[in-house]
Short mmCIF file of C-alpha atoms and ligand atoms in Angstrom, two decimals:
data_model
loop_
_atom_site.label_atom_id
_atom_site.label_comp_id
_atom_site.label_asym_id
_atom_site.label_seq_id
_atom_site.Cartn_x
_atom_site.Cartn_y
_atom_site.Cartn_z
CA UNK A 248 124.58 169.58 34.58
CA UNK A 249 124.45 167.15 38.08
CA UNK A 250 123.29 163.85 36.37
CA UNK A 251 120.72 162.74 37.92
CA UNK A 252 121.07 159.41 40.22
CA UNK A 253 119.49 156.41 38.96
CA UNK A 254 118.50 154.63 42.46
CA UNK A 255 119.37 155.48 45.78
CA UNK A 256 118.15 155.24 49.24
CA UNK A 257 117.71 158.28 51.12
CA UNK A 258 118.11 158.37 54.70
CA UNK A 259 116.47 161.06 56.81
CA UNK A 260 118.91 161.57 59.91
CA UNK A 261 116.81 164.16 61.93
CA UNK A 262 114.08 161.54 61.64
CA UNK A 263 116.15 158.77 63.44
CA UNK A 264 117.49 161.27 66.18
CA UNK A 265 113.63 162.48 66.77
CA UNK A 266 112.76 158.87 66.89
CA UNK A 267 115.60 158.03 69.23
CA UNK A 268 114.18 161.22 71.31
CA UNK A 269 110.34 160.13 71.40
CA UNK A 270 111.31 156.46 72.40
CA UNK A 271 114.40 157.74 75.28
CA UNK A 272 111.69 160.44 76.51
CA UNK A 273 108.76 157.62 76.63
CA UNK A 274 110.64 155.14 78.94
CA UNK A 275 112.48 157.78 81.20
CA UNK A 276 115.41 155.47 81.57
CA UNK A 277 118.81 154.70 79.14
CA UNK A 278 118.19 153.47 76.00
CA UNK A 279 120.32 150.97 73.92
CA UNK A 280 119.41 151.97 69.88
CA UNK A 281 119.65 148.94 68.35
CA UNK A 282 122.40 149.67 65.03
CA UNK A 283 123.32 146.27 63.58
CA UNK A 284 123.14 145.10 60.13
CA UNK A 285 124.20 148.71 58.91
CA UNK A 286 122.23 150.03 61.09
CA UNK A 287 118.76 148.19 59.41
CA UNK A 288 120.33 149.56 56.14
CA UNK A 289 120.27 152.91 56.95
CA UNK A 290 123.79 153.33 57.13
CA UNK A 291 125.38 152.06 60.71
CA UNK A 292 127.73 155.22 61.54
CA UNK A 293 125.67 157.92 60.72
CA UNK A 294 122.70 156.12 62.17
CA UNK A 295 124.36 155.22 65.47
CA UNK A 296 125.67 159.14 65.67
CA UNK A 297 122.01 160.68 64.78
CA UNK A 298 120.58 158.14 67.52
CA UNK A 299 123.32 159.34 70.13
CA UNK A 300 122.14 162.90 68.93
CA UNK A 301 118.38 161.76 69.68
CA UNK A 302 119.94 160.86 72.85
CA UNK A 303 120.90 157.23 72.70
CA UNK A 304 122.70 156.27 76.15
CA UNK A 305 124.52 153.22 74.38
CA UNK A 306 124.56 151.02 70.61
CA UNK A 307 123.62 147.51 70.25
CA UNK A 308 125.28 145.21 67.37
CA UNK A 309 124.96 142.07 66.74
CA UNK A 310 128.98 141.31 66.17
CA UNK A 311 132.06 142.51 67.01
CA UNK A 312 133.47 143.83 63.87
CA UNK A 313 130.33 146.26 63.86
CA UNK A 314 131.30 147.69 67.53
CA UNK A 315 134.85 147.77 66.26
CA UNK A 316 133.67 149.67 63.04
CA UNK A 317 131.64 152.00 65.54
CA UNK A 318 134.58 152.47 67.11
CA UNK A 319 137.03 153.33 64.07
CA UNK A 320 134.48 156.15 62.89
CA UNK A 321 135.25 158.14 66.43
CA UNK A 322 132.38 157.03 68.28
CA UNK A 323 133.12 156.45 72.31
CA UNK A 324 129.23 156.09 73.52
CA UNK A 325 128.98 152.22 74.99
CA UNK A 326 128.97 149.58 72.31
CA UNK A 327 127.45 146.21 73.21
CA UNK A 328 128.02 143.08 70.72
CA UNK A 329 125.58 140.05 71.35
CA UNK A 330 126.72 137.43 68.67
CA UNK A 331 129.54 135.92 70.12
CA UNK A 332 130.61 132.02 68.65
CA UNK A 333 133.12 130.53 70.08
CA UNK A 334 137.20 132.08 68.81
CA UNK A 335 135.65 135.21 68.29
CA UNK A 336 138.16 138.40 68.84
CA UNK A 337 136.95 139.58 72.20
CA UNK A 338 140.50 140.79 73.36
CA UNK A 339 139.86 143.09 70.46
CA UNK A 340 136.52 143.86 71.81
CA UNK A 341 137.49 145.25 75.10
CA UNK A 342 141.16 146.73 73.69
CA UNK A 343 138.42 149.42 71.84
CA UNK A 344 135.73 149.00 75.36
CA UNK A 345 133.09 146.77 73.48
CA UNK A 346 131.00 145.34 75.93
CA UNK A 347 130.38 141.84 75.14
CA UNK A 348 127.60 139.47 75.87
CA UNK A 349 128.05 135.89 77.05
CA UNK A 350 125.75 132.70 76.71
CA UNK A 351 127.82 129.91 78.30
CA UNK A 352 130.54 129.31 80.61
CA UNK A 353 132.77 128.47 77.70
CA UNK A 354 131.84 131.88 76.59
CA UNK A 355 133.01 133.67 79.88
CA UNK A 356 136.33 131.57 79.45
CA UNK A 357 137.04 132.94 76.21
CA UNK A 358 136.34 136.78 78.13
CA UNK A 359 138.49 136.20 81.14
CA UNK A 360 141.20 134.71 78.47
CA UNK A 361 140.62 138.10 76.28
CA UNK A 362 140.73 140.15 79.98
CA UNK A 363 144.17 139.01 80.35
CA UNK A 364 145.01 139.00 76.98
CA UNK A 365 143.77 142.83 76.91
CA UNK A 366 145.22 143.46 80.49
CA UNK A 367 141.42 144.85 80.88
CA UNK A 368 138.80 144.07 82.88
CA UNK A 369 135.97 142.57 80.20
CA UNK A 370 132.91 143.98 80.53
CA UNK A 371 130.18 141.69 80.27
CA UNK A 372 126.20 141.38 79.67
CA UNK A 373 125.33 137.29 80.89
CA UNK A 374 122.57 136.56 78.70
CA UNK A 375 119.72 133.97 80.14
CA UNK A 376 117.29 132.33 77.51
CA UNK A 377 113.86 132.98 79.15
CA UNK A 378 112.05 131.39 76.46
CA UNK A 379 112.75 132.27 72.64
CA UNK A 380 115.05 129.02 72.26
CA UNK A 381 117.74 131.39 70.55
CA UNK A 382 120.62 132.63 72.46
CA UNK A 383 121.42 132.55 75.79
CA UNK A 384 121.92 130.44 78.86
CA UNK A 385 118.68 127.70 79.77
CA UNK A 386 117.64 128.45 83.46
CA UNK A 387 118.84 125.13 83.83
CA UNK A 388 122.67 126.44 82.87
CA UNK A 389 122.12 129.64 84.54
CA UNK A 390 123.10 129.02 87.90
CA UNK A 391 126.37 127.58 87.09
CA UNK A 392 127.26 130.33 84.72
CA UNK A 393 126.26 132.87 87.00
CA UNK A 394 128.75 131.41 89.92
CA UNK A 395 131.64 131.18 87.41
CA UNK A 396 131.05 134.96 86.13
CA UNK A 397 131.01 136.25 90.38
CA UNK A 398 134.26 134.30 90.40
CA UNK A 399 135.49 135.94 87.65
CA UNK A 400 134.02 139.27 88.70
CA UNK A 401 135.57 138.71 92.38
CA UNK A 402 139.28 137.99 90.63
CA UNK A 403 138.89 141.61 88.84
CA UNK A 404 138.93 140.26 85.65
CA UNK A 405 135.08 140.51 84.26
CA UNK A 406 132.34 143.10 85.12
CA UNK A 407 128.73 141.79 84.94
CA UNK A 408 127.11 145.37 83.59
CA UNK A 409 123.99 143.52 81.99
CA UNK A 410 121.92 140.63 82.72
CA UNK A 411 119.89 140.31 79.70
CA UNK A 412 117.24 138.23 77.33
CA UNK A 413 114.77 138.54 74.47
CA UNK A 414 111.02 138.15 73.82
CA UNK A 415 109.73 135.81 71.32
CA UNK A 416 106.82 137.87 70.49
CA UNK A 417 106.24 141.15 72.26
CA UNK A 418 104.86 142.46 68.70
CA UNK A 419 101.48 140.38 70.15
CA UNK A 420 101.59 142.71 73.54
CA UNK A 421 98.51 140.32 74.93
CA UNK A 422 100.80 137.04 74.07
CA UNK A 423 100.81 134.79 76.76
CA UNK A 424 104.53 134.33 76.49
CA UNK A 425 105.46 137.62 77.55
CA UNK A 426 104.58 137.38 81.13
CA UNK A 427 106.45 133.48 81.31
CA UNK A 428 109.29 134.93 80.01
CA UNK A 429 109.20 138.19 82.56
CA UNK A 430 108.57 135.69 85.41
CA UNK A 431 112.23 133.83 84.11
CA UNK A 432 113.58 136.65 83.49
CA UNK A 433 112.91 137.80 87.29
CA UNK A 434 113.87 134.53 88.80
CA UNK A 435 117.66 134.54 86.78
CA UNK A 436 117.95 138.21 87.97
CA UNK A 437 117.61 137.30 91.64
CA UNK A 438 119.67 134.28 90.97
CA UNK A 439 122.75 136.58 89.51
CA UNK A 440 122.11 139.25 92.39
CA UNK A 441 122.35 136.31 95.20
CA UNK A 442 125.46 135.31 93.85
CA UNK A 443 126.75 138.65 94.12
CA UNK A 444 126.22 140.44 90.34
CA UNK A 445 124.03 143.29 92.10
CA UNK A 446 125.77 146.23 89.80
CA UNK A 447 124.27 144.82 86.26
CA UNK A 448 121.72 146.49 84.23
CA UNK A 449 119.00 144.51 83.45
CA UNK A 450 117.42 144.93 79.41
CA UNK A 451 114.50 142.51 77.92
CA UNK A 452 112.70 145.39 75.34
CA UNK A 453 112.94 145.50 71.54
CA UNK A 454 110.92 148.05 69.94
CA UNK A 455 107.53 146.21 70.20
CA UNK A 456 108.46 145.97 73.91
CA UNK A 457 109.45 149.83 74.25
CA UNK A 458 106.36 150.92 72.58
CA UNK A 459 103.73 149.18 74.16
CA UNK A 460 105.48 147.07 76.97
CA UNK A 461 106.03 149.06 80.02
CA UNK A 462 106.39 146.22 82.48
CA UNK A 463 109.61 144.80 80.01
CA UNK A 464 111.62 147.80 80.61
CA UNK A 465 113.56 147.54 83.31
CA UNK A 466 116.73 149.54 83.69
CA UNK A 467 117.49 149.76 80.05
CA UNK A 468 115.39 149.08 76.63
CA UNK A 469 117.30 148.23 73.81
CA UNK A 470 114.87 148.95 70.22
CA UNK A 471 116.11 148.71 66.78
CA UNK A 472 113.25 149.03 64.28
CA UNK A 473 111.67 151.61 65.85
CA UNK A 474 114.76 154.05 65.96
CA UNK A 475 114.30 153.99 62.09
CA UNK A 476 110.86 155.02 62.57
CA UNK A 477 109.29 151.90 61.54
CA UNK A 478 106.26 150.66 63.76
CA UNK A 479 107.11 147.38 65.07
CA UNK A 480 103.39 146.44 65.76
CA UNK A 481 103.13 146.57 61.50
CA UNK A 482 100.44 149.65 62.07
CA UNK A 483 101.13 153.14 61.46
CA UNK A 484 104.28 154.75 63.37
CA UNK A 485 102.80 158.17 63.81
CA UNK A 486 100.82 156.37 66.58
CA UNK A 487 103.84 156.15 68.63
CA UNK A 488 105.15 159.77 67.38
CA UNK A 489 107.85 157.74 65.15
CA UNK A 490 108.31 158.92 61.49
CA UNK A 491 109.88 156.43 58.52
CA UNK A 492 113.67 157.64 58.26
CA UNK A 493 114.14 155.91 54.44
CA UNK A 494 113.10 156.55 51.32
CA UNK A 495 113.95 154.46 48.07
CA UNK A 496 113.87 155.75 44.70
CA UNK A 497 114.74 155.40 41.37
CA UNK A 498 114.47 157.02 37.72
CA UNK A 499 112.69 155.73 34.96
CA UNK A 500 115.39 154.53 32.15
CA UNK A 501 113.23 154.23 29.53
CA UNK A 502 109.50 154.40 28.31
CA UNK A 503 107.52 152.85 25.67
CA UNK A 504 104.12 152.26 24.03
CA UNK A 505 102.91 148.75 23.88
CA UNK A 506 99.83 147.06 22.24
CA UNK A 507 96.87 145.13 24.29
CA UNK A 508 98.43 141.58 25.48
CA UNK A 509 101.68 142.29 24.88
CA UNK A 510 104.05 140.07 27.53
CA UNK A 511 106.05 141.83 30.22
CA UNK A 512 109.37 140.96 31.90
CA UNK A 513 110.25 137.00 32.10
CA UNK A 514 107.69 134.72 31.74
CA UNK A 515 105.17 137.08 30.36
CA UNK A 516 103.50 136.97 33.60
CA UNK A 517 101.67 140.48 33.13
CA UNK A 518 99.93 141.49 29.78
CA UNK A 519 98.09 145.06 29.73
CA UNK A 520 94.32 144.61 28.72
CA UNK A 521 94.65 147.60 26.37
CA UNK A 522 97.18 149.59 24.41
CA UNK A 523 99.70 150.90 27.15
CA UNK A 524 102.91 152.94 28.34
CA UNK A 525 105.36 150.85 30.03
CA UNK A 526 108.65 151.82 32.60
CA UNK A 527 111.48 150.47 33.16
CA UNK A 528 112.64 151.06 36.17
CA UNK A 529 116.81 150.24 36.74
CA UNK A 530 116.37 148.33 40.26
CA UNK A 531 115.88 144.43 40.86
CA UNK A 532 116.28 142.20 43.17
CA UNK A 533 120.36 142.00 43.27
CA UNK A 534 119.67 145.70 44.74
CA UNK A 535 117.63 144.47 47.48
CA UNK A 536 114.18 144.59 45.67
CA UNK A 537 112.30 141.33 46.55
CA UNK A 538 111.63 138.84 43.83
CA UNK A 539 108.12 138.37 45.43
CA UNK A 540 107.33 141.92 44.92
CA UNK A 541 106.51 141.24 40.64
CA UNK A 542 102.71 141.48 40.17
CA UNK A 543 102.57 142.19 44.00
CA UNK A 544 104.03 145.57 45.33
CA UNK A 545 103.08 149.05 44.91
CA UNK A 546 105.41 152.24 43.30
CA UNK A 547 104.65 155.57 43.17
CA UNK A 548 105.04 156.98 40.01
CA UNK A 549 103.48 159.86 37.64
CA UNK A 550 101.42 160.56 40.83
CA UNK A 551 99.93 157.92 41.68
CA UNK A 552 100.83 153.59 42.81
CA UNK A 553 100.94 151.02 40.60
CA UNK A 554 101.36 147.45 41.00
CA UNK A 555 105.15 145.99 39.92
CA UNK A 556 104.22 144.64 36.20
CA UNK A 557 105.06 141.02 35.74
CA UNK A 558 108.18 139.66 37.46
CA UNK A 559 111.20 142.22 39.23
CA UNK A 560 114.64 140.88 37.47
CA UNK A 561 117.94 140.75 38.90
CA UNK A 562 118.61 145.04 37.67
CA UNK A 563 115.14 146.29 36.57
CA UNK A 564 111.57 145.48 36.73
CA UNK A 565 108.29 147.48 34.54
CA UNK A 566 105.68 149.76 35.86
CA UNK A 567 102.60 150.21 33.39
CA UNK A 568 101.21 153.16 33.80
CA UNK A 569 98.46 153.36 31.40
CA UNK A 570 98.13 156.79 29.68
CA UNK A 571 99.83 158.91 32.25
CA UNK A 572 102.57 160.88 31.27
CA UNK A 573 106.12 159.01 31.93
CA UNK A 574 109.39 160.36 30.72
CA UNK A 575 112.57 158.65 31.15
CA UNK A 576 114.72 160.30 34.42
CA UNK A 577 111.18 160.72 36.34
CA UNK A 578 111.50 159.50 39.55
CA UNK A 579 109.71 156.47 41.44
CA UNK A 580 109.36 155.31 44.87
CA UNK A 581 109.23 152.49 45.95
CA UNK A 582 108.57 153.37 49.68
CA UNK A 583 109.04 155.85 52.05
CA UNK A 584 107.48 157.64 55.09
CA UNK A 585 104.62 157.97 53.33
CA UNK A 586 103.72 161.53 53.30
CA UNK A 587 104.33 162.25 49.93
CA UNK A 588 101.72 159.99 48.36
CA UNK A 589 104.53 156.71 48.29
CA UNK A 590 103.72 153.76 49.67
CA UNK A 591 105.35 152.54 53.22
CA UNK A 592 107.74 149.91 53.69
CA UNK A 593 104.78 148.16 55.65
CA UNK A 594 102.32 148.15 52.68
CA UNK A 595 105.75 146.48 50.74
CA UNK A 596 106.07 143.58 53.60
CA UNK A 597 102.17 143.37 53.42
CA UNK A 598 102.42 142.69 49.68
CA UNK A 599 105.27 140.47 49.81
CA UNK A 600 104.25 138.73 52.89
CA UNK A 601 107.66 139.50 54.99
CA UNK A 602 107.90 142.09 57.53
CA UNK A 603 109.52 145.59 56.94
CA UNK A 604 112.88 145.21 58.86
CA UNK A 605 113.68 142.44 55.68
CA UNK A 606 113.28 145.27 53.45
CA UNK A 607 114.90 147.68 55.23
CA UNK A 608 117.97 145.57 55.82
CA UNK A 609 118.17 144.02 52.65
CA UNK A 610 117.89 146.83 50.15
CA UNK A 611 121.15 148.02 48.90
CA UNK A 612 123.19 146.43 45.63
CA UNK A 613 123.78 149.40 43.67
CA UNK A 614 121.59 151.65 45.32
CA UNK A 615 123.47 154.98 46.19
CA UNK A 616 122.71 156.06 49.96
CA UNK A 617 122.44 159.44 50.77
CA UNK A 618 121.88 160.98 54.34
CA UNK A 619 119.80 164.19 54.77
CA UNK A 620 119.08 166.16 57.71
CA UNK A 621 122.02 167.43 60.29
CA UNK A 622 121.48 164.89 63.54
CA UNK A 623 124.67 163.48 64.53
CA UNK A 624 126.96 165.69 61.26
CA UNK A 625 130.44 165.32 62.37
C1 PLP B 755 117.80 143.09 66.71
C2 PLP B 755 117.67 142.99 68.17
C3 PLP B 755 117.03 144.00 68.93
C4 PLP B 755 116.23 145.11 68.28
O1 PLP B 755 115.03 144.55 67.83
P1 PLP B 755 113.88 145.48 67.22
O2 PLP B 755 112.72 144.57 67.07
O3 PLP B 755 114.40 145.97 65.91
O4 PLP B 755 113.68 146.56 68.18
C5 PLP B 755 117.10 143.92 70.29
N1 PLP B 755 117.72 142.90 70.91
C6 PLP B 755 118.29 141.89 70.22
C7 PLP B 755 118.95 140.78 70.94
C8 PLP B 755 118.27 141.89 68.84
O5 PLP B 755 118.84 140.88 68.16
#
């Protein structure tokens, strides 16, 4: 006898790579899939090789210990990491050929220090803030951190191979602030070109911005969210041919009858109006299951959703399911693509009031991950 697995989340490979596909085959141009955070939870290395099987032209990661994990599994595609503070390990960066991106001129010191360090030439993306106050030079810094990377560039010790930014809210495509920040974003390119970066890429599109922002795509688009299959608009993906690559479930540990009013989980916050069976369901919210979800969130189970009963605990939360028949070891789901009957991770962000790349990213604990499907199988 297998023994069954309590919870795990299931992660549907051939989905990512087909959603890779549909996005790379939309824009007609390279794509960057976006495979930080463990890849959104799904798993970063078998993510980032399903989305080079989907035909990913390069990763994105936030840091460089991701790139340098990418690296360590095998993987040789082009690795960019954004998140650069100051100290960071960049001579380790471009000893494994991790692009990295700078915001500052302090920032291209520490590369051409690394460069030399390495005895490489570093590879760099120059980052301009065109409007989403996060990272990123001002267009006021710009110009002078422009000049010092041609210098640089001109002394063979950095590349410029990006000139980059992000939107602030291309998931409102009418948003006023998306054509200000193109318009910035236009004005630093020609800036960088006139001082004599004309070989950089230029990349401005998340997912939102690949899907429905044609005029933000430039010569690269760089989505995360949507490489999972997740609709970054918070409607349904199958609009945009993308289809949900996780699924989270669990088996019930244990059943039980209960009278009218009796008080579930802490704080009694849920009482069923008549006699009742209850499950218990071994996940909570040290596994990535939102506290906000008790009372709130919908699981499939015994066919059909019901609403989390009373408040989700740190390893388990209850399910009433009224007189349906429950055994302990039947399996629940929290979400999924939603073609089985389950609900979606956007129907859990709607109930919790978050957004589904929380969910996606947070969920783990002691949740087992297993990949399905063959995209990317070493
Ligand atoms: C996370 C991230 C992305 C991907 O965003 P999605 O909305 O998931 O597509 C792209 N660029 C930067 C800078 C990011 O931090």
């Amino acid at each position: 006898m297998t023994h069954p697995v309590r919870a795990e989340v299931v992660v549907d490979l051939d989905a990512i790579a087909a959603n890779t596909a549909v996005l790379r085959e939309r824009v007609g141009r390279p794509l960057m899939a976006v495979v930080k955070a463990d890849g959104y939870g799904h798993g970063m290395v078998p993510a980032a090789r399903a989305a080079l099987a989907g035909g990913a032209d390069a990763l994105g990661v936030a840091v460089v210990e991701e790139a340098l994990a990418l690296r360590a599994a095998g993987i040789t595609a082009p690795v960019l990491a954004w998140l650069n503070g100051p100290g960071e390990d960049l001579a380790a960066a471009l000893a494994a050929d991790v692009e990295v991106s700078v915001n500052a001129v302090w920032g291209l010191e520490e590369a051409v220090a690394a460069a030399r360090a390495a005895g490489r030439t570093a590879r760099l993306h120059l980052k301009v803030d065109t409007g989403l106050s996060r990272g990123g030079a001002t267009p006021d810094q710009w110009p002078a951190l422009v000049a010092a990377a041609a210098r640089a560039q001109a002394d063979g010790e950095v590349e410029v191979v990006g000139l980059w930014s992000h939107l602030a809210y291309a998931d409102a495509p009418t948003h006023p602030t998306i054509g200000l920040q193109v318009g910035v974003f236009e004005e630093a390119v020609v800036i960088a070109r006139d001082a004599g970066l004309t070989g950089a890429r230029r990349h401005l599109a998340n997912s939102a911005a690949t899907v429905a922002l044609p005029h933000t795509w430039f010569d690269m688009v760089r989505p995360g969210v949507a490489v999972y299959g997740l609709d970054p608009l918070g409607g349904d993906p199958a609009v945009h041919g993308l289809r949900p690559a996780m699924t989270v479930q669990a088996r019930v540990m244990l059943t039980k009858r209960v009278p009218a009013g009796a008080g579930v989980s802490y704080g009694h916050t849920y009482a069923p109006e008549r006699e009742t069976t209850l499950a218990v369901v071994p996940v909570g919210y040290a596994d990535g299951v939102p506290r906000a979800a008790g009372n709130r969130a919908p699981v499939l189970a015994a066919g059909a959703h019901r609403t989390i009963a009373g408040r989700v605990c740190m390893d388990q939360f209850v399910l009433d399911v009224g007189d349906d028949a429950v055994a302990p070891g039947d399996r629940v789901v929290l979400w999924g693509p939603g073609t089985g009957g389950e609900p979606t991770a956007q129907q859990w962000a709607d109930a919790v009031d978050t957004i589904h790349y929380e969910l996606v990213a947070r969920i783990g604990g002691r949740f087992a991950r297993r990949h399905v499907g063959s995209a990317g199988a070493v």
